């Protein structure tokens, strides 16, 4: 065995990687270059060769539906109300305890009403685990896809209050299509059930 | 403070098997314990430990930990010993009143107890009589108190258990920084000031290494008898090769290492105390942050430990998903480990980046399934969080059948026969098999030393008993074998993945209803899994409340470091970095 053959073989691998990065360039030459959005899936897919990097922030990786970042509250645009009922389950299940909720009270009766008076999420503590969205029985809190949260100041701008947290359900439907479809189907089923019951009662 | 209620079951009525042999041998000094194992009287503990190791054949001491039973007024030190041939543990315990807090040290029987006993002293305040080097390990000398004691409160202390009542229904936000460190929620004596407190860690360390002695004037001087050419070199905590904030204090004779002492705890956050404040489910995302390269396997270990107490098993599909995730994690980890081992050797970042390409593809799969690339938080008690689509399975198959074998083969061709790597790795950092066992090393470190011990085979968990795979083993115990064994293990993981991806059935992914506040029956359980870095164990004591009473982690990379001194002795200082790289540590797990 010649001494140094192992090193040469290894260098062959490096050379291969080097050449592949140019082959890829040639491949995309007549398709607008490598950094066109339509090439991103192939360049990041299981058959990708050559340069593997993404030119962030010019290019961004597509996010799967399950992707979770700091939560937001869903605003029901059909019925014009906040979906949250301030039941407090998200505040209880939150591992770092970064959710603060002031339960709403009816000014006339003084009894609790199903709407939050204030809702805070401290984004500096939130670990984006997704438990709040997972265990919310009303589909009122969902995990966001917006991960660019850098700010110039680390206190007030990272303490999210109700206006900051509320996002319309159309946004939710857009980033979580299959979850939204499930919600709609459940709503339909419930309506049908109610209709059946009403029909049974009237009959 | 309201004392936690502790409902203890009656001790086991009858001892079986090896426990009965132990009872017969030592008579009244051995008493049955609650739930599992025996309590051995302190005066025969050493003798009994030798008997357990030599006569009963439990040569491998997996875990040493302590529990504070504040209601009953004693500490309990819990030992889990295993046979290398496989099978369940022999659990034995030692007790000591809280005001005495002294137990004989087992370091003379199992050197692997060294760091674990130091950890118990540090965090629980139990003295181990006869321990050769009983110093704090994660905290600094001079720290006030022992944080895992049930009556110790941390800064920013709010309540004994989560969920904290201030969050709902009258939640108003208080920034953590506003709850000042010096406020009355901190349990230090009034006259104690951390700015004045003296950190004697370094002094004790250097005296322990024979480098300095204390003169009568109180100053540190070089001992007259040791006026040699020895030199102490500090590597770290800020050193690029230490994979994080980890420090090695090395005594050198010329360029040769005489002694090495690892210093850790720079990333310590008392994960276990946090875990005892949390509800069971809330610990799941925290386990992600232990060994942050392998969050899926950490999830699995914790889920298995709690499921042991709950007495449930996840549905078939969830079991398969768990195995698939755990084996993908192993490949990710080993690629990473090999890449960075080469970094440590001086092949700066080219091999590491080649290895990380495949990792990215696997993380894409994790992200799609769990929602996060690294902090997966994927497993639940009795199931997994999300199902995967058929498209996901297809892409996973594409990776497992096509891409990954080629990548591993390429890595093999790239590195294995490289003469420089051979010259730097062969015969370096040798850990003989008997020492590997004695030091309680686990995972690739143990198996590269010729001990084919793999929890997946020795005590199968989940559905590993169904798959056809070999336990990789290498015999030289040097850095080169610890590199080769990772390649071997990746091939075996691919074998398991192929079977799992082909066989995975359709169906449910969660047993029963998913709950956020589970009630775990009172009991004790030690759940362990073969993590990529070694045996990861969770020791959980439940008192029937929604929060674990004790939550301990047997961290493989922490315990593997016990053998670092042994591996480095006699080698050149330049080899330390490589030897450390071959153990493959993650500081999130070492420091916890």
XYZ file of N, CA, C and O in Angstrom, chain A residues 2-7 9-11 13-14 16-17 44-50 52 61 63-64 66-68 86-89 91-103 120 122 127 129-131 134-135 154-156 159, chain B residues 162-164 166-175 177 278-279 281-282 284-286 289 350 354 357 360-361 364 367-373 375-377 380 385-386 398-399 402-403 406 410 413-414 417-420 514-516:
448
model
N 0.621 2.113 -0.917
C 1.437 3.330 -0.993
C 0.970 4.306 0.075
O -0.228 4.555 0.225
N 1.904 4.856 0.812
C 1.559 5.825 1.829
C 1.038 7.094 1.162
O 1.642 7.613 0.218
N -0.084 7.549 1.641
C -0.637 8.772 1.065
C -1.787 8.521 0.119
O -2.457 9.451 -0.303
N -2.022 7.239 -0.206
C -3.120 6.919 -1.117
C -4.471 7.300 -0.495
O -5.365 7.800 -1.182
N -4.583 7.065 0.824
C -5.820 7.405 1.531
C -6.122 8.880 1.444
O -7.260 9.289 1.208
N -5.057 9.677 1.594
C -5.235 11.130 1.527
C -5.703 11.520 0.129
O -6.637 12.312 -0.043
N -7.282 9.703 -2.085
C -8.681 9.305 -2.287
C -9.614 10.305 -1.644
O -10.648 10.669 -2.203
N -9.235 10.731 -0.433
C -10.048 11.713 0.272
C -10.136 13.017 -0.492
O -11.210 13.599 -0.628
N -8.995 13.423 -1.036
C -8.994 14.670 -1.805
C -9.870 14.547 -3.045
O -10.442 15.532 -3.515
N -12.693 13.140 -3.095
C -14.045 13.485 -2.651
C -14.217 14.994 -2.631
O -15.232 15.534 -3.094
N -13.207 15.672 -2.116
C -13.275 17.142 -2.094
C -13.382 17.686 -3.509
O -14.166 18.596 -3.778
N -14.598 16.209 -6.078
C -15.926 15.907 -6.603
C -16.919 16.982 -6.162
O -17.701 17.487 -6.967
N -16.869 17.317 -4.875
C -17.769 18.356 -4.366
C -17.527 19.685 -5.078
O -18.464 20.400 -5.407
N -32.702 22.207 -2.431
C -32.723 21.801 -1.029
C -33.278 20.392 -0.855
O -33.414 19.918 0.258
N -33.630 19.737 -1.934
C -34.266 18.425 -1.833
C -33.268 17.311 -1.641
O -32.061 17.543 -1.637
N -33.788 16.080 -1.514
C -32.904 14.938 -1.247
C -31.978 14.584 -2.416
O -31.070 13.789 -2.243
N -32.216 15.161 -3.591
C -31.313 14.855 -4.709
C -30.348 16.009 -4.994
O -29.670 16.022 -6.020
N -30.312 16.962 -4.085
C -29.463 18.141 -4.308
C -27.991 17.770 -4.289
O -27.562 16.904 -3.542
N -27.251 18.411 -5.160
C -25.793 18.275 -5.194
C -25.220 19.676 -5.170
O -25.921 20.660 -5.381
N -23.949 19.763 -5.021
C -23.316 21.075 -5.129
C -23.591 21.971 -3.938
O -23.820 21.489 -2.841
N -25.076 24.051 -1.152
C -26.289 23.705 -0.413
C -26.873 24.900 0.324
O -27.858 24.793 1.003
N -36.298 29.670 3.120
C -36.789 28.298 3.013
C -38.301 28.301 3.195
O -38.818 29.066 4.020
N -41.734 27.254 4.714
C -42.029 26.727 6.049
C -43.141 25.701 5.967
O -44.154 25.931 5.306
N -42.973 24.552 6.607
C -44.072 23.590 6.635
C -45.191 24.121 7.527
O -44.958 24.991 8.370
N -46.670 22.886 10.004
C -46.474 22.667 11.435
C -45.483 23.631 12.067
O -45.363 23.652 13.284
N -44.755 24.348 11.275
C -43.714 25.212 11.837
C -44.297 26.080 12.944
O -45.394 26.628 12.815
N -43.575 26.172 14.031
C -44.130 26.949 15.146
C -43.136 27.988 15.638
O -41.959 27.708 15.805
N -60.700 33.302 27.345
C -59.926 33.489 28.576
C -60.160 32.367 29.584
O -60.337 32.608 30.758
N -60.141 31.128 29.083
C -60.322 29.986 29.975
C -59.043 29.681 30.748
O -59.068 29.016 31.772
N -57.921 30.145 30.247
C -56.689 30.031 31.018
C -55.901 28.752 30.813
O -54.880 28.550 31.461
N -56.331 27.874 29.906
C -55.607 26.616 29.717
C -54.209 26.876 29.171
O -53.225 26.287 29.623
N -52.355 29.465 29.641
C -51.510 30.006 30.697
C -51.055 28.906 31.646
O -49.956 28.945 32.186
N -51.910 27.904 31.830
C -51.553 26.817 32.754
C -50.558 25.860 32.124
O -49.647 25.374 32.788
N -50.736 25.558 30.852
C -49.900 24.531 30.232
C -48.531 25.099 29.816
O -47.587 24.362 29.601
N -48.409 26.402 29.758
C -47.175 27.022 29.260
C -45.974 26.639 30.128
O -45.948 26.966 31.310
N -44.970 25.947 29.569
C -43.849 25.515 30.409
C -43.054 26.664 31.043
O -42.767 26.603 32.229
N -42.696 27.726 30.305
C -41.976 28.793 31.003
C -42.910 29.829 31.628
O -42.433 30.824 32.151
N -44.205 29.593 31.563
C -45.204 30.471 32.184
C -45.064 31.905 31.672
O -44.898 32.845 32.450
N -45.138 32.055 30.354
C -44.934 33.378 29.777
C -46.239 34.009 29.338
O -46.237 35.030 28.689
N -47.371 33.387 29.664
C -48.668 33.940 29.264
C -49.397 34.490 30.490
O -49.496 33.794 31.498
N -49.841 35.740 30.379
C -50.608 36.379 31.450
C -51.971 36.748 30.870
O -52.024 37.408 29.834
N -53.036 36.360 31.529
C -54.370 36.690 31.026
C -55.183 37.344 32.141
O -55.216 36.831 33.263
N -55.808 38.462 31.821
C -56.793 39.031 32.736
C -58.158 38.631 32.198
O -58.520 38.985 31.078
N -58.873 37.845 32.996
C -60.173 37.382 32.538
C -61.156 38.544 32.512
O -61.181 39.364 33.430
N -51.165 38.910 27.629
C -49.753 39.208 27.387
C -48.982 37.931 27.099
O -49.204 36.906 27.737
N -44.886 37.124 26.895
C -43.541 37.673 26.972
C -42.657 36.876 26.008
O -42.252 35.754 26.291
N -40.703 29.755 24.741
C -39.777 28.799 24.138
C -40.355 28.175 22.871
O -39.816 27.202 22.359
N -42.795 26.228 22.218
C -43.016 24.777 22.280
C -44.321 24.404 21.606
O -44.502 23.271 21.189
N -45.285 25.329 21.555
C -46.534 25.049 20.860
C -47.611 24.384 21.696
O -48.653 24.003 21.179
N -47.377 24.230 22.997
C -48.394 23.595 23.841
C -49.685 24.414 23.892
O -50.773 23.856 23.915
N -51.660 23.679 20.975
C -52.039 22.278 20.927
C -53.205 21.980 21.872
O -54.058 21.145 21.580
N -53.229 22.654 23.022
C -54.229 22.302 24.026
C -55.383 23.295 24.099
O -56.263 23.135 24.921
N -35.225 45.589 24.153
C -35.571 44.220 24.510
C -36.669 44.095 25.555
O -36.915 43.010 26.061
N -37.317 45.172 25.936
C -38.378 45.030 26.927
C -39.760 45.220 26.317
O -40.445 44.262 26.030
N -40.138 46.477 26.080
C -41.520 46.740 25.681
C -41.859 46.095 24.338
O -42.917 45.537 24.164
N -42.685 42.417 24.654
C -43.833 42.017 25.468
C -45.070 42.233 24.619
O -45.478 43.362 24.366
N -45.668 24.833 39.194
C -46.431 25.403 38.099
C -47.748 24.637 37.987
O -47.788 23.472 38.361
N -48.810 25.214 37.461
C -48.921 26.588 36.966
C -48.974 27.618 38.087
O -49.625 27.394 39.088
N -48.289 28.742 37.893
C -48.270 29.803 38.884
C -49.613 30.515 38.885
O -50.171 30.824 37.834
N -50.422 33.487 39.554
C -50.497 34.894 39.155
C -50.815 35.066 37.676
O -51.110 36.172 37.230
N -50.770 33.989 36.897
C -50.917 34.136 35.454
C -52.366 34.265 35.007
O -52.657 34.850 33.985
N -53.262 33.687 35.771
C -54.663 33.650 35.389
C -55.485 33.479 36.644
O -55.037 32.752 37.526
N -56.633 34.077 36.831
C -57.370 34.946 35.910
C -57.038 36.427 36.073
O -57.685 37.231 35.423
N -56.099 36.779 36.938
C -55.845 38.220 37.089
C -54.410 38.502 36.690
O -53.659 39.119 37.418
N -54.044 37.979 35.519
C -52.640 38.052 35.134
C -52.198 39.461 34.800
O -52.847 40.178 34.061
N -51.138 39.884 35.394
C -50.531 41.130 34.950
C -49.043 40.853 34.838
O -48.460 40.145 35.645
N -48.472 41.439 33.822
C -47.124 41.026 33.484
C -46.076 41.633 34.409
O -46.091 42.830 34.691
N -45.172 40.802 34.887
C -44.014 41.286 35.630
C -42.790 40.735 34.913
O -42.699 39.529 34.675
N -41.892 41.617 34.563
C -40.673 41.148 33.918
C -39.811 40.428 34.923
O -39.721 40.839 36.075
N -36.748 40.458 35.216
C -35.694 41.329 35.728
C -36.194 42.238 36.843
O -35.413 42.757 37.625
N -42.049 22.009 37.371
C -42.931 21.837 36.218
C -43.952 20.727 36.426
O -43.731 19.829 37.227
N -45.004 20.790 35.616
C -45.875 19.626 35.504
C -45.186 18.621 34.584
O -44.248 18.977 33.869
N -45.921 17.183 31.761
C -45.861 17.473 30.337
C -44.927 18.649 30.042
O -44.236 18.668 29.032
N -44.891 19.605 30.944
C -44.078 20.802 30.707
C -42.591 20.481 30.620
O -41.820 21.270 30.079
N -41.361 18.192 28.834
C -41.030 17.657 27.512
C -40.204 18.644 26.666
O -39.130 18.282 26.201
N -40.645 19.903 26.510
C -39.788 20.813 25.732
C -38.461 21.125 26.421
O -37.486 21.459 25.749
N -38.412 20.998 27.723
C -37.128 21.246 28.394
C -36.119 20.137 28.075
O -34.916 20.398 28.024
N -33.679 20.622 25.303
C -32.531 21.504 25.490
C -31.395 20.850 26.261
O -30.436 21.529 26.609
N -14.279 21.497 6.417
C -14.725 20.864 5.181
C -15.487 19.573 5.475
O -16.633 19.429 5.046
N -19.627 18.905 4.948
C -20.151 17.791 4.146
C -21.141 16.993 4.981
O -22.201 16.580 4.497
N -24.635 18.712 5.575
C -25.595 18.733 4.460
C -26.697 17.695 4.665
O -27.879 18.003 4.560
N -29.089 18.576 7.408
C -30.127 19.536 7.027
C -31.349 18.828 6.470
O -32.480 19.177 6.788
N -31.102 17.822 5.630
C -32.226 17.125 5.005
C -33.058 16.393 6.059
O -34.280 16.343 5.980
N -35.090 18.878 7.940
C -36.288 19.262 7.189
C -37.451 18.328 7.524
O -38.584 18.771 7.705
N -38.687 19.089 10.958
C -39.432 20.333 10.999
C -40.858 20.118 10.499
O -41.815 20.626 11.065
N -40.965 19.320 9.450
C -42.301 19.089 8.904
C -43.163 18.297 9.882
O -44.351 18.539 10.027
N -42.532 17.333 10.562
C -43.305 16.494 11.475
C -43.619 17.222 12.773
O -44.729 17.137 13.290
N -42.642 17.929 13.320
C -42.822 18.422 14.681
C -42.983 19.931 14.757
O -43.468 20.446 15.756
N -42.545 20.638 13.724
C -42.671 22.090 13.747
C -41.385 22.812 14.072
O -41.338 24.025 14.038
N -40.354 22.070 14.414
C -39.100 22.733 14.738
C -37.939 21.844 14.321
O -38.034 20.627 14.362
N -36.860 22.461 13.908
C -35.736 21.656 13.431
C -34.974 21.007 14.571
O -34.585 19.861 14.490
N -35.514 21.966 18.368
C -36.278 21.816 19.605
C -37.607 21.150 19.271
O -38.648 21.791 19.218
N -37.532 19.840 19.012
C -38.667 19.173 18.368
C -39.908 19.088 19.238
O -41.002 19.308 18.766
N -39.747 18.744 20.516
C -40.903 18.617 21.403
C -41.981 17.755 20.742
O -43.132 18.151 20.622
N -45.279 12.661 23.125
C -46.226 12.902 24.211
C -46.346 11.595 24.987
O -45.955 10.539 24.492
N -46.884 13.903 18.915
C -47.690 15.116 18.776
C -48.445 15.169 17.456
O -49.608 15.519 17.406
N -47.766 14.861 16.353
C -48.396 15.011 15.036
C -48.138 13.762 14.216
O -47.103 13.128 14.351
N -36.646 7.959 0.529
C -35.675 8.434 -0.452
C -34.323 8.688 0.222
O -33.263 8.305 -0.284
N -34.394 9.308 1.401
C -33.160 9.570 2.142
C -32.499 8.271 2.580
O -31.300 8.062 2.401
N -31.495 5.990 -0.480
C -30.702 6.553 -1.555
C -29.590 7.463 -1.093
O -28.413 7.203 -1.296
N -30.005 8.529 -0.470
C -29.047 9.594 -0.190
C -28.082 9.251 0.950
O -26.876 9.385 0.809
N -25.250 6.705 0.448
C -24.195 7.263 -0.390
C -23.336 8.249 0.403
O -22.122 8.267 0.284
N -19.472 7.926 1.295
C -18.542 8.963 0.863
C -17.680 9.448 2.030
O -16.467 9.628 1.899
N -15.127 6.897 2.644
C -14.053 6.926 1.655
C -13.158 8.144 1.877
O -11.962 8.116 1.692
N -13.802 9.204 2.312
C -13.110 10.474 2.495
C -12.119 10.393 3.656
O -11.012 10.930 3.587
N -9.464 5.923 5.539
C -8.114 5.454 5.222
C -7.110 6.581 5.086
O -5.996 6.367 4.648
N -7.529 7.774 5.491
C -6.615 8.904 5.429
C -5.466 8.699 6.410
O -5.674 8.515 7.604
N -4.242 8.715 5.906
C -3.086 8.392 6.742
C -2.901 9.381 7.881
O -2.459 9.006 8.969
N -3.240 10.648 7.627
C -3.080 11.644 8.694
C -4.023 11.346 9.850
O -3.649 11.421 11.015
N -55.572 13.162 24.912
C -54.373 13.944 25.228
C -54.700 14.935 26.338
O -55.648 15.704 26.219
N -53.940 14.881 27.427
C -54.222 15.747 28.559
C -53.019 16.596 28.877
O -51.892 16.177 28.673
N -53.283 17.773 29.397
C -52.122 18.597 29.744
C -51.753 18.447 31.210
O -50.619 18.693 31.594
